[in-house]
mmCIF file of C-alpha atoms in Angstrom:
data_model
loop_
_atom_site.group_PDB
_atom_site.id
_atom_site.type_symbol
_atom_site.label_atom_id
_atom_site.label_comp_id
_atom_site.label_asym_id
_atom_site.label_seq_id
_atom_site.Cartn_x
_atom_site.Cartn_y
_atom_site.Cartn_z
ATOM 1 C CA UNK A 1 -90.289 72.088 -27.611
ATOM 2 C CA UNK A 2 -91.754 68.889 -26.059
ATOM 3 C CA UNK A 3 -91.271 68.066 -22.215
ATOM 4 C CA UNK A 4 -90.232 64.497 -22.981
ATOM 5 C CA UNK A 5 -87.783 65.419 -25.634
ATOM 6 C CA UNK A 6 -86.363 68.457 -23.817
ATOM 7 C CA UNK A 7 -85.514 66.315 -20.709
ATOM 8 C CA UNK A 8 -84.302 63.421 -22.933
ATOM 9 C CA UNK A 9 -86.515 61.167 -20.849
ATOM 10 C CA UNK A 10 -86.294 58.368 -23.400
ATOM 11 C CA UNK A 11 -82.540 58.022 -22.588
ATOM 12 C CA UNK A 12 -82.866 58.650 -18.789
ATOM 13 C CA UNK A 13 -85.667 56.312 -18.116
ATOM 14 C CA UNK A 14 -84.264 53.410 -20.104
ATOM 15 C CA UNK A 15 -80.814 53.692 -18.618
ATOM 16 C CA UNK A 16 -81.522 51.339 -15.746
ATOM 17 C CA UNK A 17 -79.997 47.789 -16.581
ATOM 18 C CA UNK A 18 -80.133 45.669 -13.338
ATOM 19 C CA UNK A 19 -77.260 43.131 -13.503
ATOM 20 C CA UNK A 20 -79.454 40.649 -11.604
ATOM 21 C CA UNK A 21 -82.061 40.715 -14.339
ATOM 22 C CA UNK A 22 -79.532 40.141 -17.088
ATOM 23 C CA UNK A 23 -78.150 37.063 -14.958
ATOM 24 C CA UNK A 24 -81.581 35.662 -14.897
ATOM 25 C CA UNK A 25 -82.018 36.257 -11.109
ATOM 26 C CA UNK A 26 -83.928 39.517 -10.851
ATOM 27 C CA UNK A 27 -83.745 41.291 -7.479
ATOM 28 C CA UNK A 28 -86.364 43.817 -6.762
ATOM 29 C CA UNK A 29 -84.227 46.339 -4.856
ATOM 30 C CA UNK A 30 -81.555 46.580 -7.517
ATOM 31 C CA UNK A 31 -83.659 49.253 -9.280
ATOM 32 C CA UNK A 32 -83.591 51.366 -6.234
ATOM 33 C CA UNK A 33 -79.840 50.938 -5.922
ATOM 34 C CA UNK A 34 -79.289 51.989 -9.535
ATOM 35 C CA UNK A 35 -81.567 54.974 -9.540
ATOM 36 C CA UNK A 36 -80.217 56.321 -6.282
ATOM 37 C CA UNK A 37 -76.591 56.265 -7.534
ATOM 38 C CA UNK A 38 -77.698 57.750 -10.911
ATOM 39 C CA UNK A 39 -79.424 60.586 -9.071
ATOM 40 C CA UNK A 40 -76.097 61.132 -7.055
ATOM 41 C CA UNK A 41 -74.163 61.382 -10.247
ATOM 42 C CA UNK A 42 -76.684 63.902 -11.775
ATOM 43 C CA UNK A 43 -76.372 66.016 -8.562
ATOM 44 C CA UNK A 44 -72.521 65.749 -8.744
ATOM 45 C CA UNK A 45 -72.765 67.116 -12.234
ATOM 46 C CA UNK A 46 -74.804 70.179 -11.041
ATOM 47 C CA UNK A 47 -72.374 70.798 -8.076
ATOM 48 C CA UNK A 48 -69.376 70.736 -10.592
ATOM 49 C CA UNK A 49 -71.305 73.090 -12.827
ATOM 50 C CA UNK A 50 -71.758 75.559 -9.886
ATOM 51 C CA UNK A 51 -68.177 75.002 -8.614
ATOM 52 C CA UNK A 52 -66.669 75.576 -12.006
ATOM 53 C CA UNK A 53 -68.415 78.866 -12.389
ATOM 54 C CA UNK A 54 -67.183 79.963 -8.906
ATOM 55 C CA UNK A 55 -63.641 78.769 -9.816
ATOM 56 C CA UNK A 56 -63.592 80.754 -13.018
ATOM 57 C CA UNK A 57 -64.222 83.943 -10.914
ATOM 58 C CA UNK A 58 -61.694 83.134 -8.270
ATOM 59 C CA UNK A 59 -58.773 82.253 -10.701
ATOM 60 C CA UNK A 60 -58.878 85.883 -12.002
ATOM 61 C CA UNK A 61 -56.151 88.282 -10.765
ATOM 62 C CA UNK A 62 -58.786 90.418 -8.958
ATOM 63 C CA UNK A 63 -62.321 89.302 -7.846
ATOM 64 C CA UNK A 64 -64.918 92.065 -8.826
ATOM 65 C CA UNK A 65 -67.022 92.877 -5.862
ATOM 66 C CA UNK A 66 -70.120 92.659 -8.212
ATOM 67 C CA UNK A 67 -69.531 88.970 -8.622
ATOM 68 C CA UNK A 68 -69.589 88.184 -4.756
ATOM 69 C CA UNK A 69 -73.341 87.982 -4.621
ATOM 70 C CA UNK A 70 -73.287 85.059 -7.341
ATOM 71 C CA UNK A 71 -70.384 83.406 -5.792
ATOM 72 C CA UNK A 72 -72.137 83.090 -2.431
ATOM 73 C CA UNK A 73 -75.475 82.190 -3.967
ATOM 74 C CA UNK A 74 -73.871 79.343 -5.993
ATOM 75 C CA UNK A 75 -71.888 78.040 -2.959
ATOM 76 C CA UNK A 76 -75.031 78.085 -0.767
ATOM 77 C CA UNK A 77 -76.817 76.185 -3.622
ATOM 78 C CA UNK A 78 -74.060 73.537 -3.407
ATOM 79 C CA UNK A 79 -74.882 73.238 0.165
ATOM 80 C CA UNK A 80 -78.495 72.698 -0.388
ATOM 81 C CA UNK A 81 -77.782 70.025 -2.935
ATOM 82 C CA UNK A 82 -75.591 68.183 -0.369
ATOM 83 C CA UNK A 83 -78.506 68.162 2.005
ATOM 84 C CA UNK A 84 -80.570 66.342 -0.587
ATOM 85 C CA UNK A 85 -77.710 63.948 -0.960
ATOM 86 C CA UNK A 86 -77.810 63.115 2.667
ATOM 87 C CA UNK A 87 -81.602 62.532 2.428
ATOM 88 C CA UNK A 88 -81.073 59.985 -0.343
ATOM 89 C CA UNK A 89 -79.195 57.765 2.132
ATOM 90 C CA UNK A 90 -82.409 57.385 4.158
ATOM 91 C CA UNK A 91 -84.154 56.234 0.890
ATOM 92 C CA UNK A 92 -81.543 53.519 0.054
ATOM 93 C CA UNK A 93 -81.732 52.377 3.610
ATOM 94 C CA UNK A 94 -85.142 51.163 3.056
ATOM 95 C CA UNK A 95 -83.350 48.372 1.362
ATOM 96 C CA UNK A 96 -82.269 45.772 3.916
ATOM 97 C CA UNK A 97 -78.999 43.961 4.067
ATOM 98 C CA UNK A 98 -80.534 40.744 2.898
ATOM 99 C CA UNK A 99 -82.164 42.522 0.017
ATOM 100 C CA UNK A 100 -78.710 44.033 -0.998
ATOM 101 C CA UNK A 101 -77.045 40.655 -0.817
ATOM 102 C CA UNK A 102 -79.521 39.419 -3.497
ATOM 103 C CA UNK A 103 -77.569 41.255 -6.182
ATOM 104 C CA UNK A 104 -74.337 42.358 -4.641
ATOM 105 C CA UNK A 105 -72.499 39.408 -6.042
ATOM 106 C CA UNK A 106 -73.219 40.776 -9.601
ATOM 107 C CA UNK A 107 -71.512 44.158 -8.924
ATOM 108 C CA UNK A 108 -67.709 43.072 -8.641
ATOM 109 C CA UNK A 109 -65.463 44.842 -8.983
ATOM 110 C CA UNK A 110 -67.465 48.000 -9.454
ATOM 111 C CA UNK A 111 -67.455 50.392 -6.602
ATOM 112 C CA UNK A 112 -68.453 53.894 -5.732
ATOM 113 C CA UNK A 113 -64.665 54.620 -5.523
ATOM 114 C CA UNK A 114 -64.832 54.698 -9.252
ATOM 115 C CA UNK A 115 -67.006 57.879 -9.276
ATOM 116 C CA UNK A 116 -65.106 60.159 -11.427
ATOM 117 C CA UNK A 117 -67.180 63.129 -10.818
ATOM 118 C CA UNK A 118 -66.891 62.800 -6.981
ATOM 119 C CA UNK A 119 -63.035 62.736 -7.292
ATOM 120 C CA UNK A 120 -63.177 65.817 -9.493
ATOM 121 C CA UNK A 121 -65.359 67.535 -6.949
ATOM 122 C CA UNK A 122 -62.961 66.739 -4.121
ATOM 123 C CA UNK A 123 -60.024 68.052 -6.063
ATOM 124 C CA UNK A 124 -61.687 71.223 -7.247
ATOM 125 C CA UNK A 125 -62.651 72.029 -3.673
ATOM 126 C CA UNK A 126 -59.048 71.681 -2.689
ATOM 127 C CA UNK A 127 -58.426 68.191 -1.296
ATOM 128 C CA UNK A 128 -54.657 67.487 -1.898
ATOM 129 C CA UNK A 129 -53.470 64.042 -3.134
ATOM 130 C CA UNK A 130 -51.053 63.836 -0.087
ATOM 131 C CA UNK A 131 -54.137 64.122 2.229
ATOM 132 C CA UNK A 132 -55.902 61.054 0.764
ATOM 133 C CA UNK A 133 -55.947 57.600 2.437
ATOM 134 C CA UNK A 134 -54.392 54.977 0.401
ATOM 135 C CA UNK A 135 -56.900 52.855 -1.504
ATOM 136 C CA UNK A 136 -55.893 49.115 -1.602
ATOM 137 C CA UNK A 137 -52.185 50.192 -1.454
ATOM 138 C CA UNK A 138 -52.514 52.145 -4.688
ATOM 139 C CA UNK A 139 -53.265 55.607 -5.872
ATOM 140 C CA UNK A 140 -57.034 56.443 -5.801
ATOM 141 C CA UNK A 141 -56.901 57.261 -9.624
ATOM 142 C CA UNK A 142 -55.845 53.649 -10.379
ATOM 143 C CA UNK A 143 -59.621 52.826 -10.191
ATOM 144 C CA UNK A 144 -60.563 55.241 -12.901
ATOM 145 C CA UNK A 145 -60.624 54.828 -16.681
ATOM 146 C CA UNK A 146 -57.351 56.222 -18.428
ATOM 147 C CA UNK A 147 -59.073 59.133 -19.811
ATOM 148 C CA UNK A 148 -60.706 59.945 -16.377
ATOM 149 C CA UNK A 149 -57.285 59.583 -14.645
ATOM 150 C CA UNK A 150 -55.860 62.219 -17.071
ATOM 151 C CA UNK A 151 -58.628 64.611 -16.340
ATOM 152 C CA UNK A 152 -58.153 64.181 -12.538
ATOM 153 C CA UNK A 153 -54.383 64.872 -12.979
ATOM 154 C CA UNK A 154 -55.139 67.904 -15.006
ATOM 155 C CA UNK A 155 -57.645 69.101 -12.155
ATOM 156 C CA UNK A 156 -54.883 68.558 -9.516
ATOM 157 C CA UNK A 157 -52.488 70.769 -11.433
ATOM 158 C CA UNK A 158 -55.049 73.572 -11.635
ATOM 159 C CA UNK A 159 -55.916 76.057 -8.888
ATOM 160 C CA UNK A 160 -58.630 74.701 -6.471
ATOM 161 C CA UNK A 161 -61.353 76.622 -4.666
ATOM 162 C CA UNK A 162 -59.161 76.654 -1.505
ATOM 163 C CA UNK A 163 -56.213 78.240 -3.571
ATOM 164 C CA UNK A 164 -58.670 80.914 -5.042
ATOM 165 C CA UNK A 165 -60.145 81.759 -1.622
ATOM 166 C CA UNK A 166 -56.830 81.866 0.118
ATOM 167 C CA UNK A 167 -55.477 84.394 -2.473
ATOM 168 C CA UNK A 168 -58.693 86.399 -2.257
ATOM 169 C CA UNK A 169 -58.325 86.576 1.592
ATOM 170 C CA UNK A 170 -54.639 87.667 1.259
ATOM 171 C CA UNK A 171 -55.796 90.734 -0.765
ATOM 172 C CA UNK A 172 -58.201 91.869 1.951
ATOM 173 C CA UNK A 173 -57.544 95.644 2.195
ATOM 174 C CA UNK A 174 -58.683 96.318 5.700
ATOM 175 C CA UNK A 175 -56.175 94.609 7.787
ATOM 176 C CA UNK A 176 -54.133 97.755 8.162
ATOM 177 C CA UNK A 177 -55.900 101.059 7.531
ATOM 178 C CA UNK A 178 -54.588 104.520 8.400
ATOM 179 C CA UNK A 179 -56.913 104.817 11.407
ATOM 180 C CA UNK A 180 -57.086 101.050 12.451
ATOM 181 C CA UNK A 181 -54.507 98.257 12.651
ATOM 182 C CA UNK A 182 -56.537 95.223 13.104
ATOM 183 C CA UNK A 183 -53.662 92.704 14.111
ATOM 184 C CA UNK A 184 -52.364 95.100 16.707
ATOM 185 C CA UNK A 185 -55.589 95.880 18.200
ATOM 186 C CA UNK A 186 -56.741 92.296 18.181
ATOM 187 C CA UNK A 187 -53.694 91.173 20.032
ATOM 188 C CA UNK A 188 -53.976 93.855 22.664
ATOM 189 C CA UNK A 189 -57.700 92.775 23.213
ATOM 190 C CA UNK A 190 -56.633 89.102 23.529
ATOM 191 C CA UNK A 191 -53.920 89.876 26.207
ATOM 192 C CA UNK A 192 -56.564 92.145 28.011
ATOM 193 C CA UNK A 193 -59.031 89.318 27.915
ATOM 194 C CA UNK A 194 -56.709 86.780 29.366
ATOM 195 C CA UNK A 195 -55.463 89.264 32.053
ATOM 196 C CA UNK A 196 -59.151 90.004 33.073
ATOM 197 C CA UNK A 197 -60.000 86.246 33.151
ATOM 198 C CA UNK A 198 -56.800 85.510 35.332
ATOM 199 C CA UNK A 199 -57.736 88.320 37.852
ATOM 200 C CA UNK A 200 -61.255 86.987 38.040
ATOM 201 C CA UNK A 201 -60.029 83.516 38.679
ATOM 202 C CA UNK A 202 -57.815 84.585 41.557
ATOM 203 C CA UNK A 203 -60.623 86.656 43.126
ATOM 204 C CA UNK A 204 -63.066 83.814 42.977
ATOM 205 C CA UNK A 205 -63.682 82.744 46.715
ATOM 206 C CA UNK A 206 -65.589 79.615 45.853
ATOM 207 C CA UNK A 207 -62.700 77.724 44.295
ATOM 208 C CA UNK A 208 -59.987 75.946 46.048
ATOM 209 C CA UNK A 209 -56.352 76.608 45.477
ATOM 210 C CA UNK A 210 -56.099 73.293 43.641
ATOM 211 C CA UNK A 211 -58.978 74.230 41.284
ATOM 212 C CA UNK A 212 -57.508 77.631 40.709
ATOM 213 C CA UNK A 213 -54.169 76.126 39.761
ATOM 214 C CA UNK A 214 -55.850 73.721 37.292
ATOM 215 C CA UNK A 215 -57.876 76.495 35.723
ATOM 216 C CA UNK A 216 -54.705 78.674 35.487
ATOM 217 C CA UNK A 217 -52.923 75.869 33.725
ATOM 218 C CA UNK A 218 -55.707 75.449 31.123
ATOM 219 C CA UNK A 219 -55.741 79.228 30.686
ATOM 220 C CA UNK A 220 -52.056 79.423 30.070
ATOM 221 C CA UNK A 221 -52.376 76.616 27.442
ATOM 222 C CA UNK A 222 -55.037 78.607 25.638
ATOM 223 C CA UNK A 223 -52.866 81.583 25.818
ATOM 224 C CA UNK A 224 -49.943 79.711 24.214
ATOM 225 C CA UNK A 225 -52.181 78.664 21.290
ATOM 226 C CA UNK A 226 -52.913 82.444 20.730
ATOM 227 C CA UNK A 227 -49.277 83.176 20.798
ATOM 228 C CA UNK A 228 -48.702 80.790 17.742
ATOM 229 C CA UNK A 229 -50.890 83.201 15.724
ATOM 230 C CA UNK A 230 -49.010 86.301 16.955
ATOM 231 C CA UNK A 231 -45.445 84.938 16.362
ATOM 232 C CA UNK A 232 -44.796 84.425 12.602
ATOM 233 C CA UNK A 233 -41.967 81.899 13.099
ATOM 234 C CA UNK A 234 -44.154 79.781 15.407
ATOM 235 C CA UNK A 235 -46.964 79.974 12.777
ATOM 236 C CA UNK A 236 -44.603 78.985 9.986
ATOM 237 C CA UNK A 237 -43.550 75.861 12.105
ATOM 238 C CA UNK A 238 -47.105 74.964 13.018
ATOM 239 C CA UNK A 239 -48.122 75.320 9.112
ATOM 240 C CA UNK A 240 -45.227 73.117 8.174
ATOM 241 C CA UNK A 241 -46.423 70.367 10.562
ATOM 242 C CA UNK A 242 -49.833 70.599 8.974
ATOM 243 C CA UNK A 243 -51.636 72.248 11.869
ATOM 244 C CA UNK A 244 -52.572 75.127 9.577
ATOM 245 C CA UNK A 245 -53.135 75.324 5.838
ATOM 246 C CA UNK A 246 -53.871 78.970 5.103
ATOM 247 C CA UNK A 247 -51.135 81.587 4.831
ATOM 248 C CA UNK A 248 -50.754 83.889 7.975
ATOM 249 C CA UNK A 249 -52.221 86.861 6.139
ATOM 250 C CA UNK A 250 -55.243 84.865 4.731
ATOM 251 C CA UNK A 251 -55.820 83.754 8.417
ATOM 252 C CA UNK A 252 -55.753 87.246 9.696
ATOM 253 C CA UNK A 253 -58.300 88.258 7.146
ATOM 254 C CA UNK A 254 -60.673 85.471 7.824
ATOM 255 C CA UNK A 255 -60.456 86.415 11.569
ATOM 256 C CA UNK A 256 -61.321 90.004 10.716
ATOM 257 C CA UNK A 257 -64.189 89.041 8.564
ATOM 258 C CA UNK A 258 -65.502 86.866 11.159
ATOM 259 C CA UNK A 259 -65.075 89.250 14.146
ATOM 260 C CA UNK A 260 -66.347 92.390 12.422
ATOM 261 C CA UNK A 261 -68.981 90.691 10.180
ATOM 262 C CA UNK A 262 -71.639 93.302 11.128
ATOM 263 C CA UNK A 263 -69.708 95.855 9.045
ATOM 264 C CA UNK A 264 -71.573 96.222 5.669
ATOM 265 C CA UNK A 265 -68.542 95.617 3.401
ATOM 266 C CA UNK A 266 -67.864 92.308 5.255
ATOM 267 C CA UNK A 267 -71.419 90.898 5.045
ATOM 268 C CA UNK A 268 -70.880 88.826 1.796
ATOM 269 C CA UNK A 269 -67.295 87.716 2.745
ATOM 270 C CA UNK A 270 -68.779 86.483 5.952
ATOM 271 C CA UNK A 271 -71.525 84.457 4.136
ATOM 272 C CA UNK A 272 -68.849 83.143 1.721
ATOM 273 C CA UNK A 273 -66.826 81.787 4.613
ATOM 274 C CA UNK A 274 -69.938 80.381 6.237
ATOM 275 C CA UNK A 275 -70.958 78.690 2.935
ATOM 276 C CA UNK A 276 -67.441 77.035 2.689
ATOM 277 C CA UNK A 277 -67.715 75.717 6.308
ATOM 278 C CA UNK A 278 -71.150 74.353 5.494
ATOM 279 C CA UNK A 279 -70.008 72.518 2.336
ATOM 280 C CA UNK A 280 -67.047 70.978 4.215
ATOM 281 C CA UNK A 281 -69.273 69.891 7.219
ATOM 282 C CA UNK A 282 -71.880 68.456 4.779
ATOM 283 C CA UNK A 283 -69.119 66.543 2.922
ATOM 284 C CA UNK A 284 -67.810 65.148 6.203
ATOM 285 C CA UNK A 285 -71.491 64.333 7.243
ATOM 286 C CA UNK A 286 -72.210 62.570 4.017
ATOM 287 C CA UNK A 287 -69.004 60.535 4.260
ATOM 288 C CA UNK A 288 -69.875 59.491 7.845
ATOM 289 C CA UNK A 289 -73.357 58.487 6.985
ATOM 290 C CA UNK A 290 -72.066 56.629 4.046
ATOM 291 C CA UNK A 291 -69.755 54.782 6.352
ATOM 292 C CA UNK A 292 -72.567 53.951 8.797
ATOM 293 C CA UNK A 293 -74.674 52.774 5.832
ATOM 294 C CA UNK A 294 -71.783 50.521 4.752
ATOM 295 C CA UNK A 295 -71.689 49.176 8.244
ATOM 296 C CA UNK A 296 -75.297 48.546 8.311
ATOM 297 C CA UNK A 297 -75.469 46.742 5.016
ATOM 298 C CA UNK A 298 -72.144 44.796 5.024
ATOM 299 C CA UNK A 299 -70.892 44.642 8.632
ATOM 300 C CA UNK A 300 -67.210 43.829 8.426
ATOM 301 C CA UNK A 301 -67.326 42.494 4.916
ATOM 302 C CA UNK A 302 -64.708 43.761 2.180
ATOM 303 C CA UNK A 303 -66.246 46.281 -0.272
ATOM 304 C CA UNK A 304 -67.063 45.352 -3.853
ATOM 305 C CA UNK A 305 -64.050 47.305 -5.099
ATOM 306 C CA UNK A 306 -61.846 45.559 -2.597
ATOM 307 C CA UNK A 307 -61.491 48.331 0.078
ATOM 308 C CA UNK A 308 -61.858 47.767 3.804
ATOM 309 C CA UNK A 309 -65.401 49.062 3.373
ATOM 310 C CA UNK A 310 -66.634 50.792 6.630
ATOM 311 C CA UNK A 311 -63.193 51.438 8.053
ATOM 312 C CA UNK A 312 -61.861 53.188 4.997
ATOM 313 C CA UNK A 313 -65.008 55.414 4.788
ATOM 314 C CA UNK A 314 -64.931 56.143 8.448
ATOM 315 C CA UNK A 315 -61.228 57.368 8.410
ATOM 316 C CA UNK A 316 -61.875 59.339 5.124
ATOM 317 C CA UNK A 317 -64.698 61.386 6.868
ATOM 318 C CA UNK A 318 -62.200 62.636 9.251
ATOM 319 C CA UNK A 319 -59.293 63.130 7.051
ATOM 320 C CA UNK A 320 -60.578 64.372 3.744
ATOM 321 C CA UNK A 321 -61.346 67.866 5.042
ATOM 322 C CA UNK A 322 -60.599 70.950 2.967
ATOM 323 C CA UNK A 323 -61.481 74.040 4.959
ATOM 324 C CA UNK A 324 -60.565 72.794 8.353
ATOM 325 C CA UNK A 325 -58.746 76.094 9.106
ATOM 326 C CA UNK A 326 -62.091 77.951 9.328
ATOM 327 C CA UNK A 327 -63.324 75.335 11.939
ATOM 328 C CA UNK A 328 -60.081 75.797 13.969
ATOM 329 C CA UNK A 329 -60.400 79.615 13.711
ATOM 330 C CA UNK A 330 -63.286 79.672 16.179
ATOM 331 C CA UNK A 331 -60.819 78.833 18.965
ATOM 332 C CA UNK A 332 -59.473 82.395 18.507
ATOM 333 C CA UNK A 333 -62.808 84.272 18.594
ATOM 334 C CA UNK A 334 -63.175 86.839 21.491
ATOM 335 C CA UNK A 335 -66.572 88.126 22.842
ATOM 336 C CA UNK A 336 -68.148 91.079 20.906
ATOM 337 C CA UNK A 337 -67.892 93.000 24.181
ATOM 338 C CA UNK A 338 -64.107 92.604 24.032
ATOM 339 C CA UNK A 339 -63.696 93.651 20.455
ATOM 340 C CA UNK A 340 -61.860 96.886 20.060
ATOM 341 C CA UNK A 341 -64.304 99.687 18.721
ATOM 342 C CA UNK A 342 -63.640 100.912 15.237
ATOM 343 C CA UNK A 343 -62.419 104.435 14.762
ATOM 344 C CA UNK A 344 -65.034 106.607 12.782
ATOM 345 C CA UNK A 345 -62.772 106.670 9.748
ATOM 346 C CA UNK A 346 -62.641 102.840 9.746
ATOM 347 C CA UNK A 347 -66.464 102.657 10.104
ATOM 348 C CA UNK A 348 -66.842 104.796 7.091
ATOM 349 C CA UNK A 349 -64.467 102.594 4.968
ATOM 350 C CA UNK A 350 -66.221 99.383 6.069
ATOM 351 C CA UNK A 351 -69.500 100.992 5.402
ATOM 352 C CA UNK A 352 -69.096 101.346 1.657
ATOM 353 C CA UNK A 353 -68.300 105.111 2.088
#
């Protein structure tokens, strides 16, 4: 095997065809523009490779505990690749807006919105079509080639990573053990926590009555948000309004994993949830940096694909989130010191006994 042949460098290194050069108006920075975007697509391919392997495991009826290490490793690898993608923005920003304008006119109507692999990546993570912002008053897949649009529809009809993780969380066996009922003890601990905080607030001699009243109101609002979790009907209504996406049982399991993450059997599930939070945060960060770059390069100009450019990208960075429930869940964490201690029997079960 020869290095050059193995990596197909003949094809890769000869696949840059600057449009400005073909138009007889060579623009120096177009080579950087092409190579950066080609590198993005190569990394998207690797992310999809990792994601597909994880999806294959999660779409089985039962996830083998022996596979958890590989799942976490591959999700963490996706996160590291995303960090590289963020760094690439710094490279392309060495190109000034004037340098970009030298060849931008040759790109119409091509656009990053036509990145088929990025759309697949969003879908396989769990972004739903109804979540998406409208692109030029048309469906996002209208920008894709017919064959690509068909593959996107097929991916939308298949279980996503979000779906697999939700079902996996719902199968968590430790929510109600013979010696320990997590939800009952957690609710009791929350109620005790609020009661203690209210008592301390009233005993505080350094606050005025008005300040105490304001703090009490804020505390009652926080308490009401907890009650939504404890009352199934209220949670169902909140979920129907889009305030939550995970099922009630999956949410309970995620809380258990986060709060009792020190228990040996919950180490890998905690790392998995953390990896998903990282992936979603890095996707949001990349979209936001992409929006800033568009603003820096184009100002208020319309994108080459006809979108509103900066405004569309900025709104997408906030709306196109997948694992937002895990971010919201931190609202319902309680201090370690307030966590109900586990009975010896539960400690044994959570310790691989």
